[in-house]
Short mmCIF file of C-alpha atoms in Angstrom, two decimals:
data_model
loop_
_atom_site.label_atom_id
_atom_site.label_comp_id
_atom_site.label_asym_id
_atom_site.label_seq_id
_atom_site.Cartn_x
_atom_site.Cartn_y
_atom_site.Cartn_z
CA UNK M 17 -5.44 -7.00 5.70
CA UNK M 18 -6.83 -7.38 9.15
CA UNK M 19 -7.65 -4.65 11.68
CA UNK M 20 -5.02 -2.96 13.22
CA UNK M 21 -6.46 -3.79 16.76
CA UNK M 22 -6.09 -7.44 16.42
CA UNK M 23 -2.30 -7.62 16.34
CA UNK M 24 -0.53 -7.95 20.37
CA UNK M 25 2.46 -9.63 21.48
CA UNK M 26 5.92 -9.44 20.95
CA UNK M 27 7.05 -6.83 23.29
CA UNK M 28 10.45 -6.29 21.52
CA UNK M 29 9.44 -4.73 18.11
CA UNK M 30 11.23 -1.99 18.34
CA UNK M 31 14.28 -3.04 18.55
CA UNK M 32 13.32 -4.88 15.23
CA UNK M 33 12.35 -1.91 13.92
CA UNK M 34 15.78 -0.05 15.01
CA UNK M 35 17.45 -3.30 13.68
CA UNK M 36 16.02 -2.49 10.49
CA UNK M 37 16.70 0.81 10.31
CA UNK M 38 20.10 0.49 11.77
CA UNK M 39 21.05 -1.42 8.43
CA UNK M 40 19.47 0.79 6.08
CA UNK M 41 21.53 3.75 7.89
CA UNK M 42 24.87 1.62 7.65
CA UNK M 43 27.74 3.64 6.16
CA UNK M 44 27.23 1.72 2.65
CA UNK M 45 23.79 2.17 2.43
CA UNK M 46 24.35 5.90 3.59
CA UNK M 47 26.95 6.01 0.45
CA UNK M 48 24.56 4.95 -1.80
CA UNK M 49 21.45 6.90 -0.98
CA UNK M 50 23.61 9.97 -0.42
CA UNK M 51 22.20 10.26 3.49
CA UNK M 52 24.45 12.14 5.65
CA UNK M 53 24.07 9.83 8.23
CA UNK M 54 22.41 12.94 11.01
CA UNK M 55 18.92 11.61 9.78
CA UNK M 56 19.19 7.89 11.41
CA UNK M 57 18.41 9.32 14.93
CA UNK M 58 15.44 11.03 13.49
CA UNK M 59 14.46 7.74 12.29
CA UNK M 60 14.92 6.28 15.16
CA UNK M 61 13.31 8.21 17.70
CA UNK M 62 10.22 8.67 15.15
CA UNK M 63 10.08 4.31 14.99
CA UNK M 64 10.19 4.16 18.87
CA UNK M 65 7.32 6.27 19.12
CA UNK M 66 5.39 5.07 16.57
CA UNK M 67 6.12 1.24 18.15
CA UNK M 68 6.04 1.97 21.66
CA UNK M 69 2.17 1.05 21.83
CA UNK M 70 1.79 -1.98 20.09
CA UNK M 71 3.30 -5.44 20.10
CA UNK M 72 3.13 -7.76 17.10
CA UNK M 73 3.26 -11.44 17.06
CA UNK M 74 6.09 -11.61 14.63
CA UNK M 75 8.19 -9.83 12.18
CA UNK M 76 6.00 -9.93 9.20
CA UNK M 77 2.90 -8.90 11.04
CA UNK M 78 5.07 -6.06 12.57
CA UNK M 79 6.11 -4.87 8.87
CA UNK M 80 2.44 -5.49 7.55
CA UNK M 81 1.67 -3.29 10.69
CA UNK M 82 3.81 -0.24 9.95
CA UNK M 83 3.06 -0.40 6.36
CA UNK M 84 -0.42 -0.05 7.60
CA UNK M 85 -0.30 2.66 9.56
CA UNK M 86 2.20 4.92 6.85
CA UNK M 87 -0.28 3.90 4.37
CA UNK M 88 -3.18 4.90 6.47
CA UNK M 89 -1.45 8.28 7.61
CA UNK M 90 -0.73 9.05 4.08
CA UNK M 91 -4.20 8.29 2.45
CA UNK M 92 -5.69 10.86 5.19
CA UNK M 93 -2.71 13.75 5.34
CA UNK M 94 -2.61 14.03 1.56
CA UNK M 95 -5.83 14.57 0.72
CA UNK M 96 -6.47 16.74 3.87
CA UNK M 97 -3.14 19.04 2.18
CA UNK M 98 -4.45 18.91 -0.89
CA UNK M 99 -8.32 20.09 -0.69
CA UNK M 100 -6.65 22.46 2.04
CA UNK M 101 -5.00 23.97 -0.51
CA UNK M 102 -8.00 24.51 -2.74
CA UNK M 103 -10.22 25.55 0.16
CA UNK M 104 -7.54 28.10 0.78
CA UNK M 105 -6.40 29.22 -2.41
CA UNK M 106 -9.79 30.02 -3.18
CA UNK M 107 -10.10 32.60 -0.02
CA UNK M 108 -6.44 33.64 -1.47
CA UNK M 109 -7.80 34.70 -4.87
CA UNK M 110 -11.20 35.88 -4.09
CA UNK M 111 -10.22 39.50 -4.84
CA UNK M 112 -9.19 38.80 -8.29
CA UNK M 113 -11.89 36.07 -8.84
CA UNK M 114 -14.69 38.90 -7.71
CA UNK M 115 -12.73 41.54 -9.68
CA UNK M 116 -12.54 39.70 -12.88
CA UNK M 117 -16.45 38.35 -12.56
CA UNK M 118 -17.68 41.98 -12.40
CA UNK M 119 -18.68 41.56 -8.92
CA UNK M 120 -18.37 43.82 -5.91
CA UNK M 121 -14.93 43.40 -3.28
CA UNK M 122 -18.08 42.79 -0.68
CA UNK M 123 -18.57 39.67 -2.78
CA UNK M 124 -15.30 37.93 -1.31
CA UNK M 125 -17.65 37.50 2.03
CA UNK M 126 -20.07 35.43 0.14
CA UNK M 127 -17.88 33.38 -1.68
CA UNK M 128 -16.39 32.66 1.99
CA UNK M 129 -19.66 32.06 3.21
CA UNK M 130 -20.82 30.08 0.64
CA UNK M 131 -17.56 27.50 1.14
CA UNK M 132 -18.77 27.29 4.66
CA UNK M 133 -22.67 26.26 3.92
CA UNK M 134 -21.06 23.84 1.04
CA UNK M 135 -18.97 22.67 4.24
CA UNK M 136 -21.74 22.21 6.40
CA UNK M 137 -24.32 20.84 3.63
CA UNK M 138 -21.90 17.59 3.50
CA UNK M 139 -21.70 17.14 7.29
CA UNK M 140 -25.39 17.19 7.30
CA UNK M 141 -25.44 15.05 4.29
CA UNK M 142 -22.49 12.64 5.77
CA UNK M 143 -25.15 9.82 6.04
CA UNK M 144 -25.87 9.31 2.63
CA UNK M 145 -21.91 9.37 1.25
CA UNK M 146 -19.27 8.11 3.62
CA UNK M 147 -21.50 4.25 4.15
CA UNK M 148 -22.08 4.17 0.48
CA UNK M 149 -19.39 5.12 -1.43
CA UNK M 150 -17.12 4.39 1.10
CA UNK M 151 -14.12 6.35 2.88
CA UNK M 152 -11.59 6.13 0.04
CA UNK M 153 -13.81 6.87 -2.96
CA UNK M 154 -15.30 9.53 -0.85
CA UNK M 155 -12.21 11.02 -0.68
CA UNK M 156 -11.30 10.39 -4.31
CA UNK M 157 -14.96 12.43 -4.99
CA UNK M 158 -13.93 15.41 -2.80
CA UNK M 159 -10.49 16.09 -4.49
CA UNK M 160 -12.36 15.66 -8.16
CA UNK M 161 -15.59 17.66 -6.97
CA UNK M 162 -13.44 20.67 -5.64
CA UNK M 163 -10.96 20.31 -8.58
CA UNK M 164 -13.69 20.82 -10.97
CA UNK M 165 -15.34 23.51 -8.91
CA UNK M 166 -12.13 25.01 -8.62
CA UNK M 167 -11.09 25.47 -12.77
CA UNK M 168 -14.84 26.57 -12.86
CA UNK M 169 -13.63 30.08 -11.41
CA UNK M 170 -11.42 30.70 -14.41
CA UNK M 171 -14.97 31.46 -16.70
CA UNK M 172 -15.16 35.06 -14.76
CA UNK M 173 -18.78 34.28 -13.89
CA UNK M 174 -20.15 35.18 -10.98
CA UNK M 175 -22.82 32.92 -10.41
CA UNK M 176 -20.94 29.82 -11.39
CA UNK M 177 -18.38 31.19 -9.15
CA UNK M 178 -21.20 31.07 -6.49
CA UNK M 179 -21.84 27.68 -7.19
CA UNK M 180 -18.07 26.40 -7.45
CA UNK M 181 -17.62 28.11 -4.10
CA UNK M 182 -20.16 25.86 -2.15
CA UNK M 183 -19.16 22.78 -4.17
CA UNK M 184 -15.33 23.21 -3.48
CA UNK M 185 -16.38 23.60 0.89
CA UNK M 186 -18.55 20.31 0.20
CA UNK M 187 -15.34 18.93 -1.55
CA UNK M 188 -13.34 19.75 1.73
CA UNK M 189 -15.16 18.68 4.13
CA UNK M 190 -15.34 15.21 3.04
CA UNK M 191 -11.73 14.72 4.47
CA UNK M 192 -12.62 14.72 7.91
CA UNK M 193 -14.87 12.44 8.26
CA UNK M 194 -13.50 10.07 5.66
CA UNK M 195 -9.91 10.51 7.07
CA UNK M 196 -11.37 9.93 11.08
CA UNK M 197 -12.25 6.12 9.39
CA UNK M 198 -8.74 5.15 7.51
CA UNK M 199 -7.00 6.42 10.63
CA UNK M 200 -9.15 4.34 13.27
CA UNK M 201 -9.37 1.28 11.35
CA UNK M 202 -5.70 1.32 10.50
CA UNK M 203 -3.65 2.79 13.69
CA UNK M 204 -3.19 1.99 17.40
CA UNK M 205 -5.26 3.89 19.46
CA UNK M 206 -2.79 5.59 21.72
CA UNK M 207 -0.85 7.25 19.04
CA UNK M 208 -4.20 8.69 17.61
CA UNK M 209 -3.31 12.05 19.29
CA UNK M 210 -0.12 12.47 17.81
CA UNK M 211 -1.42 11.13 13.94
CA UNK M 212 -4.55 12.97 14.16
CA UNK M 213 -2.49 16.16 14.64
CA UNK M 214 -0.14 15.43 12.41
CA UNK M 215 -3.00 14.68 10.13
CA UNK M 216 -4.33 18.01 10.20
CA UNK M 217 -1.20 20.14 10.48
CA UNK M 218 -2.15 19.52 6.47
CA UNK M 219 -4.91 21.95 6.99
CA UNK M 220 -2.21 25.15 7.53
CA UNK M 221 0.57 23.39 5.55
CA UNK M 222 -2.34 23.56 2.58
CA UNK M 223 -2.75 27.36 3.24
CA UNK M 224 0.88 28.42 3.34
CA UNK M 225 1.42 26.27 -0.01
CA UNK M 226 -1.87 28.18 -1.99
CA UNK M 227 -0.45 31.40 -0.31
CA UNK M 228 2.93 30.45 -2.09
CA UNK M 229 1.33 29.61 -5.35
CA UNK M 230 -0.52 32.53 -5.27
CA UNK M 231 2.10 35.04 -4.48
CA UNK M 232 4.41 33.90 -7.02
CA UNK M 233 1.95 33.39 -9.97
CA UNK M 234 -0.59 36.22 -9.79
CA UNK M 235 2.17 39.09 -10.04
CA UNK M 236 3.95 37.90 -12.74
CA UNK M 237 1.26 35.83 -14.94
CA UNK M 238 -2.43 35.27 -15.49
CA UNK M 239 -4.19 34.51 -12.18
CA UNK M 240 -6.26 31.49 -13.92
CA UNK M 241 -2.65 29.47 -13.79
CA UNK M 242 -2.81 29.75 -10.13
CA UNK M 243 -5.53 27.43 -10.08
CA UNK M 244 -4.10 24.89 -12.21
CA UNK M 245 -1.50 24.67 -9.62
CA UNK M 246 -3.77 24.42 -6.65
CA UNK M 247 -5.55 21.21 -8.09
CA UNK M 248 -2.06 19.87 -8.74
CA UNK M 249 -1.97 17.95 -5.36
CA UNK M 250 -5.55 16.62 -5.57
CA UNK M 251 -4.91 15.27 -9.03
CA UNK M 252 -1.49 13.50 -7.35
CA UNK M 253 -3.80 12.53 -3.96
CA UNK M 254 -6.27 10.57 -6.65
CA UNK M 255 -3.15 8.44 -8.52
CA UNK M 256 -2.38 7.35 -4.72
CA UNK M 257 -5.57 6.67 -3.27
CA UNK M 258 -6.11 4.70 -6.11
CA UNK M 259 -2.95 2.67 -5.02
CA UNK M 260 -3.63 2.40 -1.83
CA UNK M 261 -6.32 0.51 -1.91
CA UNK M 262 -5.11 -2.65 -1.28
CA UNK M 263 -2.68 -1.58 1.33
CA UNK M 264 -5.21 -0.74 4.03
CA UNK M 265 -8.39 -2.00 5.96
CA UNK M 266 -11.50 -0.23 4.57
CA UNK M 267 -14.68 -0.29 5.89
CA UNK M 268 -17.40 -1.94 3.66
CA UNK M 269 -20.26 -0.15 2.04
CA UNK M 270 -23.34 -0.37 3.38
CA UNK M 271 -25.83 0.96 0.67
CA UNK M 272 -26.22 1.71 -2.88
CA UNK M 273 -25.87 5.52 -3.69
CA UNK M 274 -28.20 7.68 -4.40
CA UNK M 275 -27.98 11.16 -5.84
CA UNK M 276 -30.93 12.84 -5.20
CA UNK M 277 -30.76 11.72 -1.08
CA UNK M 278 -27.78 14.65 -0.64
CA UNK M 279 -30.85 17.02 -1.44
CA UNK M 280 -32.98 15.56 1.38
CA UNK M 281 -33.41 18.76 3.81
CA UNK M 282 -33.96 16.52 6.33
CA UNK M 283 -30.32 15.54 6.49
CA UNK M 284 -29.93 18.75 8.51
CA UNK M 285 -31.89 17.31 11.60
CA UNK M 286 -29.13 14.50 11.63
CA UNK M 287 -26.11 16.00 13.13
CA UNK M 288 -28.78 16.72 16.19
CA UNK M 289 -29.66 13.05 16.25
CA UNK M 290 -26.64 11.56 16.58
CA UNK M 291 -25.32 13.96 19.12
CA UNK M 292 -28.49 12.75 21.32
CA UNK M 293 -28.14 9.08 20.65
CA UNK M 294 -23.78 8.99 20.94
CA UNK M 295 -22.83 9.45 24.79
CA UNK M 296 -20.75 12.02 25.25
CA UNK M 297 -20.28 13.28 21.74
CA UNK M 298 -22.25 16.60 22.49
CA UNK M 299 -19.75 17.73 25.24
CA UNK M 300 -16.51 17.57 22.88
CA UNK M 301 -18.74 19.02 20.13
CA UNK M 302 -19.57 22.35 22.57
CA UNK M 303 -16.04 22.32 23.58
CA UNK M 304 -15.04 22.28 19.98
CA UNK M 305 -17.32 25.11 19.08
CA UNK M 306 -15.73 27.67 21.63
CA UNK M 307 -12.41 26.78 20.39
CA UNK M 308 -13.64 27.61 16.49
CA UNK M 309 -15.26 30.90 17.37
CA UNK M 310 -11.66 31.74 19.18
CA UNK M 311 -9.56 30.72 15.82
CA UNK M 312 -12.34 31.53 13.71
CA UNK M 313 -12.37 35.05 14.28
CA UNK M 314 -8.44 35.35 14.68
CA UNK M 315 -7.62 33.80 10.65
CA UNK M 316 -10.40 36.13 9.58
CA UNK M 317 -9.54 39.66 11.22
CA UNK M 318 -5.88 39.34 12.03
CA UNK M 319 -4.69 41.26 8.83
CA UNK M 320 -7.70 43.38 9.50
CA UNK M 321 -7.37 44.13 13.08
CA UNK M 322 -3.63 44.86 12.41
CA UNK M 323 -3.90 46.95 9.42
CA UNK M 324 -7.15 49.14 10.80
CA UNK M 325 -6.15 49.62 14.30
CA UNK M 326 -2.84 49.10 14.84
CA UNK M 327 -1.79 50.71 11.22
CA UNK M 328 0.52 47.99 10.18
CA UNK M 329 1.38 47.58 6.80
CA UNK M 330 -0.27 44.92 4.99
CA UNK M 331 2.93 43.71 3.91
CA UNK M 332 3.79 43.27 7.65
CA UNK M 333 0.74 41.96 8.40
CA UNK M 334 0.49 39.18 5.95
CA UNK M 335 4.32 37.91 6.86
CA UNK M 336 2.99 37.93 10.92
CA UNK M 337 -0.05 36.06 9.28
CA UNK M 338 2.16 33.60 7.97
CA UNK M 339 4.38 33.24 11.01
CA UNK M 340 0.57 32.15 12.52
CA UNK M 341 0.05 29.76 10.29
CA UNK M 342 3.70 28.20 10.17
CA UNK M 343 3.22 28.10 14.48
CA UNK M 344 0.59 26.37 13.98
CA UNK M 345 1.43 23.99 12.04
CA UNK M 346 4.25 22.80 13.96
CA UNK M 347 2.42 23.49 17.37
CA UNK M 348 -0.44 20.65 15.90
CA UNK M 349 2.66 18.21 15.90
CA UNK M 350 3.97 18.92 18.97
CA UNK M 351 0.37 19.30 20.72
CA UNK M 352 -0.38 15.29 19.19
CA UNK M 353 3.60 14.60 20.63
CA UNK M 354 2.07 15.86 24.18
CA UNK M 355 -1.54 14.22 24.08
CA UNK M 356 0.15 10.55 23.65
CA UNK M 357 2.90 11.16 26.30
CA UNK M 358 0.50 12.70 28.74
CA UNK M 359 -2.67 10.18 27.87
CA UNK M 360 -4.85 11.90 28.11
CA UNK M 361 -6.25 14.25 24.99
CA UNK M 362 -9.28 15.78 27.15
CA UNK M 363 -6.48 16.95 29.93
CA UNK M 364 -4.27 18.54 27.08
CA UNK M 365 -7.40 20.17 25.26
CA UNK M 366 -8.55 21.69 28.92
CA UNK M 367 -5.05 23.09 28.76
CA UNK M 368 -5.34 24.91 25.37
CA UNK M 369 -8.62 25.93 26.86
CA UNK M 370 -6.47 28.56 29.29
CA UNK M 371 -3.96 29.10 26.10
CA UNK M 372 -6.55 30.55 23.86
CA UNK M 373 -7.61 33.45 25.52
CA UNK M 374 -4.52 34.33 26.40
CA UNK M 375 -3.12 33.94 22.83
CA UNK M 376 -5.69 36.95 21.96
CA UNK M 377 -4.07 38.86 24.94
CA UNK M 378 -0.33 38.21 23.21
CA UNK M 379 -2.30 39.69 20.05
CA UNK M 380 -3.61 42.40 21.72
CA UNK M 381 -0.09 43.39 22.90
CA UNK M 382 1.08 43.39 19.65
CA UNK M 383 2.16 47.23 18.59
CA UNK M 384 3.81 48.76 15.37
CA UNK M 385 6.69 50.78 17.55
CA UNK M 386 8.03 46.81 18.54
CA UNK M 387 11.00 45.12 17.62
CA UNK M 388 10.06 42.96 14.34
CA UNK M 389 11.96 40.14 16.25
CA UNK M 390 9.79 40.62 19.31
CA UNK M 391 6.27 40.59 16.47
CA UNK M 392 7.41 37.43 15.40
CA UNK M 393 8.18 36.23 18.43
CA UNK M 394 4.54 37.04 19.79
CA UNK M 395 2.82 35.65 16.60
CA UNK M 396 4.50 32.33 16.93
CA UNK M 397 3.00 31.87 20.25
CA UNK M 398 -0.33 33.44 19.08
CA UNK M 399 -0.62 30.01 16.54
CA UNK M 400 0.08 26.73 19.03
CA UNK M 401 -2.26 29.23 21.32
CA UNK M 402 -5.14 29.19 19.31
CA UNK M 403 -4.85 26.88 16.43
CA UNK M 404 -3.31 23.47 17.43
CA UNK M 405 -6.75 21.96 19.15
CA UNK M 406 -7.98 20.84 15.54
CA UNK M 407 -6.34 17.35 15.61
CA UNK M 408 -6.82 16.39 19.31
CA UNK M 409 -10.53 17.43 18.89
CA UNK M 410 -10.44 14.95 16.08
CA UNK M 411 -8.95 12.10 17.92
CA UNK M 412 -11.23 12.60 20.64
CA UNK M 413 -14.34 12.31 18.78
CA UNK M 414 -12.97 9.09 17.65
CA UNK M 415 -12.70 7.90 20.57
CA UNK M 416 -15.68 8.69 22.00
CA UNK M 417 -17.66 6.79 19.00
CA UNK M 418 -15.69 3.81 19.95
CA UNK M 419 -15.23 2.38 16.91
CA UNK M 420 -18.97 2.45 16.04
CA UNK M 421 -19.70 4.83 13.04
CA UNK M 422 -16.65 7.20 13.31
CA UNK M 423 -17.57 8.90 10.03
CA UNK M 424 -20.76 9.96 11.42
CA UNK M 425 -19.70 10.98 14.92
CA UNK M 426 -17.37 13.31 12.74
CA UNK M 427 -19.53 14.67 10.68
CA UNK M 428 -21.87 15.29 13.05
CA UNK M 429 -19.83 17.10 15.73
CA UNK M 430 -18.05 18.98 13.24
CA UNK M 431 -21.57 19.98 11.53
CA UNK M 432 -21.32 22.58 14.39
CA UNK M 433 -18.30 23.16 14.52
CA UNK M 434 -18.15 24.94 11.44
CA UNK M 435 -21.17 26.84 12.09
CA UNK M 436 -19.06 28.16 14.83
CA UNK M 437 -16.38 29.44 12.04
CA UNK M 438 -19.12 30.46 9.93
CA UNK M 439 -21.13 32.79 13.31
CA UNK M 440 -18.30 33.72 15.20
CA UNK M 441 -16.28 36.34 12.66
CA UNK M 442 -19.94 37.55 12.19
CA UNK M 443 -20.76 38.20 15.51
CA UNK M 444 -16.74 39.45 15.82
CA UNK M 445 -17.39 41.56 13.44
CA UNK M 446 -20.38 43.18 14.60
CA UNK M 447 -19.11 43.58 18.26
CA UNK M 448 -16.05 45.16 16.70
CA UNK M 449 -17.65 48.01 14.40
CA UNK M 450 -20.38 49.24 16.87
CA UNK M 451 -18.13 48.78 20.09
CA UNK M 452 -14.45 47.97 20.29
CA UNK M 453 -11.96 45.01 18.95
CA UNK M 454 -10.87 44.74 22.42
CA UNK M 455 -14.62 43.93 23.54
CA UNK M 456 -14.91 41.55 20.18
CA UNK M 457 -11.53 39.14 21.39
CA UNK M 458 -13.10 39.39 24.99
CA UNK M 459 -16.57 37.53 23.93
CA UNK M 460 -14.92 35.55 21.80
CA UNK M 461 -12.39 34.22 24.59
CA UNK M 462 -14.99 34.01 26.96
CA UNK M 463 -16.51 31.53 24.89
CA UNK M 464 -13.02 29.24 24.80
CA UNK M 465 -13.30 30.10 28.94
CA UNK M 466 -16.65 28.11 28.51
CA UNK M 467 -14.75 25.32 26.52
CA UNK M 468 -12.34 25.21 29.07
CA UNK M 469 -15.15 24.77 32.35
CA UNK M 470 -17.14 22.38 30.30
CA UNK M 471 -13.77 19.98 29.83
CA UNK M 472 -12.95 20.07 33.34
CA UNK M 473 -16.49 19.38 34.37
CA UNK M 474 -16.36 16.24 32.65
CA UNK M 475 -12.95 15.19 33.46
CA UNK M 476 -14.56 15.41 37.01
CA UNK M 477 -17.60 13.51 36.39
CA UNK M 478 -15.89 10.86 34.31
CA UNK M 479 -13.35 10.50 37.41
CA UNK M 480 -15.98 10.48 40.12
CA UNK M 481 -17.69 7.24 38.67
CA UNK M 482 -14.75 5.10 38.72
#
């Protein structure tokens, strides 16, 4: 199938597309699929967008086109869901996992920090997978690697555990790389903001389903089963990108794999070299980092901080956690919504740059004696706040590798990136013991300040040379 970006012309596809629809949502059809008939607008508005920015020559190439892009969308958002919910379940169920290996509760840290390095030892590694095994069989390897790495925890050992932990964060971040290629070589540029986000509003939608799993299996049955339900999705992700295959435009291998180059220490020094050699990949990449330490330290303490020194109940603190993550999910599709309607994703991202520290102020507000309308109220700001920047940052490092090697433009930036998850709670953490939680959300909002002044220098700069 050819390249998305060589298809132009035909400037009234969308009305073929509502045509389309309009029959499928005819009162027969409605009859026979048992549709109410209230989803058609839905359809409808959804088609416009997703048509508004490109022009096919004719009707077949504007079928082949959508079936292109769903295609695309889907090989990247399931896979993201799915190793989400591993990466996530695994945080989930480190207290039992710890507990029943003999080990320490302290241990839960390391097994966190351990997914991280795994994390960052692929995005330093990047170069040797993604050009030769390709974007979908990298994929394909990340689902199976942190499958396996995930059943591994149900031996009770705590070394393995150790070792499944890094392997299921190398597992993980495969996706974004991988998923940055199917989406550019598939989909129209302008929409990339709103698929991107929509693309990783799997990330959260992957937490809330391992919290789910979790919370319903571990009181009532044996932990291990949890985990057998976690790698459910992965194992369904596999069947499809095996189907997909010959749906979508794939980038060809370069070189033969080899095994023993993911060892290569020198792999680290990469990240640094591309940044140098790719213009303007370095100032998304610092402006991503601020906005990591921000959300970085918020997912990790917020149960804490409430529970410690506000003296909520965990109970009450876990639902507000939730209400994050469900605000953020949908704030990631509205933010991509925004970006492609606005055009401009740096403009957007300078916004969220003002958002973030002020979401820590709404959670410093936050006090037991409130309404539990007004708590949820305040968390569901807190998410879009904080946690919706993922997917623009995404589309924008895509963009900026102009269609060169995406997959290592996205490894590369978010090498760093998720060093800033990995340093920032640290640093949070150590601020807030020996000083104040207060003075831990300032320094890490000052650093999303930063984000902020770095975007708008660059909008300037950028605007000044034309």
């Amino acid at each position: 199938m050819a390249p998305f970006g060589q298809i132009s012309g035909l400037r009234d596809f969308p009305a073929l597309i509502l045509l389309t629809m309009s029959r499928h949502c005819s009162s027969g059809q409605r009859q026979l699929s048992g549709w109410s008939g209230m989803e058609c607008p839905v359809f409808f508005a959804i088609f416009l967008f997703l048509t508004k920015y490109f022009h096919p020559t004719t009707e077949v190439e504007g079928i082949q086109a959508l079936r292109s892009i769903i295609f695309a969308f889907l090989a990247v958002f399931l896979p993201q869901f799915s190793l989400a919910a591993i990466n996530h379940g695994v945080s989930v169920l480190a207290p039992v996992i710890t507990a029943s290996s003999g080990l320490p509760p302290e241990a839960v840290g390391l097994i966190g920090g351990l997914g991280g390095f795994g994390a960052v030892w692929f995005f330093a590694a990047n170069s040797t997978i993604l050009p030769t095994l390709g974007s979908l069989r990298s994929l394909i390897l990340g689902c199976i690697l942190a499958s396996l790495a995930a059943v591994t925890f149900a031996l009770q050992n705590g070394w393995v555990g150790f070792v499944a932990a890094v392997l299921v964060g190398f597992g993980y971040a495969i996706s974004a790389p991988a998923g940055s290629i199917i989406l550019a070589a598939n989909t129209p540029k302008r929409i990339w903001g709103t698929l991107f986000s929509l693309r990783m509003a799997g990330v959260p939608a992957g937490g809330a389903f391992a919290g789910l799993a979790a919370a319903v299996i571990v009181g009532q049955y044996d932990w291990r089963l949890s985990l057998a339900v976690l790698i459910f999705p992965s194992f369904l992700s596999i069947i499809f990108l095996k189907f997909v295959s010959a749906e979508i435009n794939i980038p060809e291998r370069k070189n033969p794999f080899s095994f023993a180059s993911v060892f290569n220490p020198k792999l680290f020094l990469t990240p640094f070299q591309v940044l140098a050699r790719v213009p303007n990949l370095a100032t998304i990449t610092f402006v991503s980092v601020g906005f990591a330490a921000v959300q970085g330290s918020l997912f990790t303490f917020f149960t804490t901080y409430l529970t410690d020194a506000l003296g909520f109940t965990l109970s009450l603190a876990g639902t507000l956690y939730a209400v994050v993550q469900l605000s953020s999910f949908l704030g990631r599709i509205i933010m991509g919504f925004v970006a492609d309607l606005l055009g401009s994703i740096k403009a957007l991202l300078a916004i969220l740059g003002i958002c973030s520290p002020f979401g820590l102020l709404v959670l410093t507000s936050l006090n037991i004696d409130e309404p539990l309308w007004i708590l949820f109220f305040k968390c569901s700001l807190i998410g879009p706040m904080i946690a919706s920047w993922n997917g623009l940052f995404l589309a924008e490092v895509t963009r900026v590798a102009d269609m060169g090697d995406v997959g290592e433009s996205t490894a590369a930036s978010t090498f760093f990136t998720f060093i800033s998850y990995m340093s920032a709670p640290l640093i949070f953490g150590f601020v807030s013991f020996y000083f104040s939680y207060h003075l831990a959300f300032a320094v890490v909002g000052c650093l999303a300040i930063i984000s902020f002044l770095i975007l708008i220098r660059s909008m300037f700069l950028t605007n000044a040379k034309k």
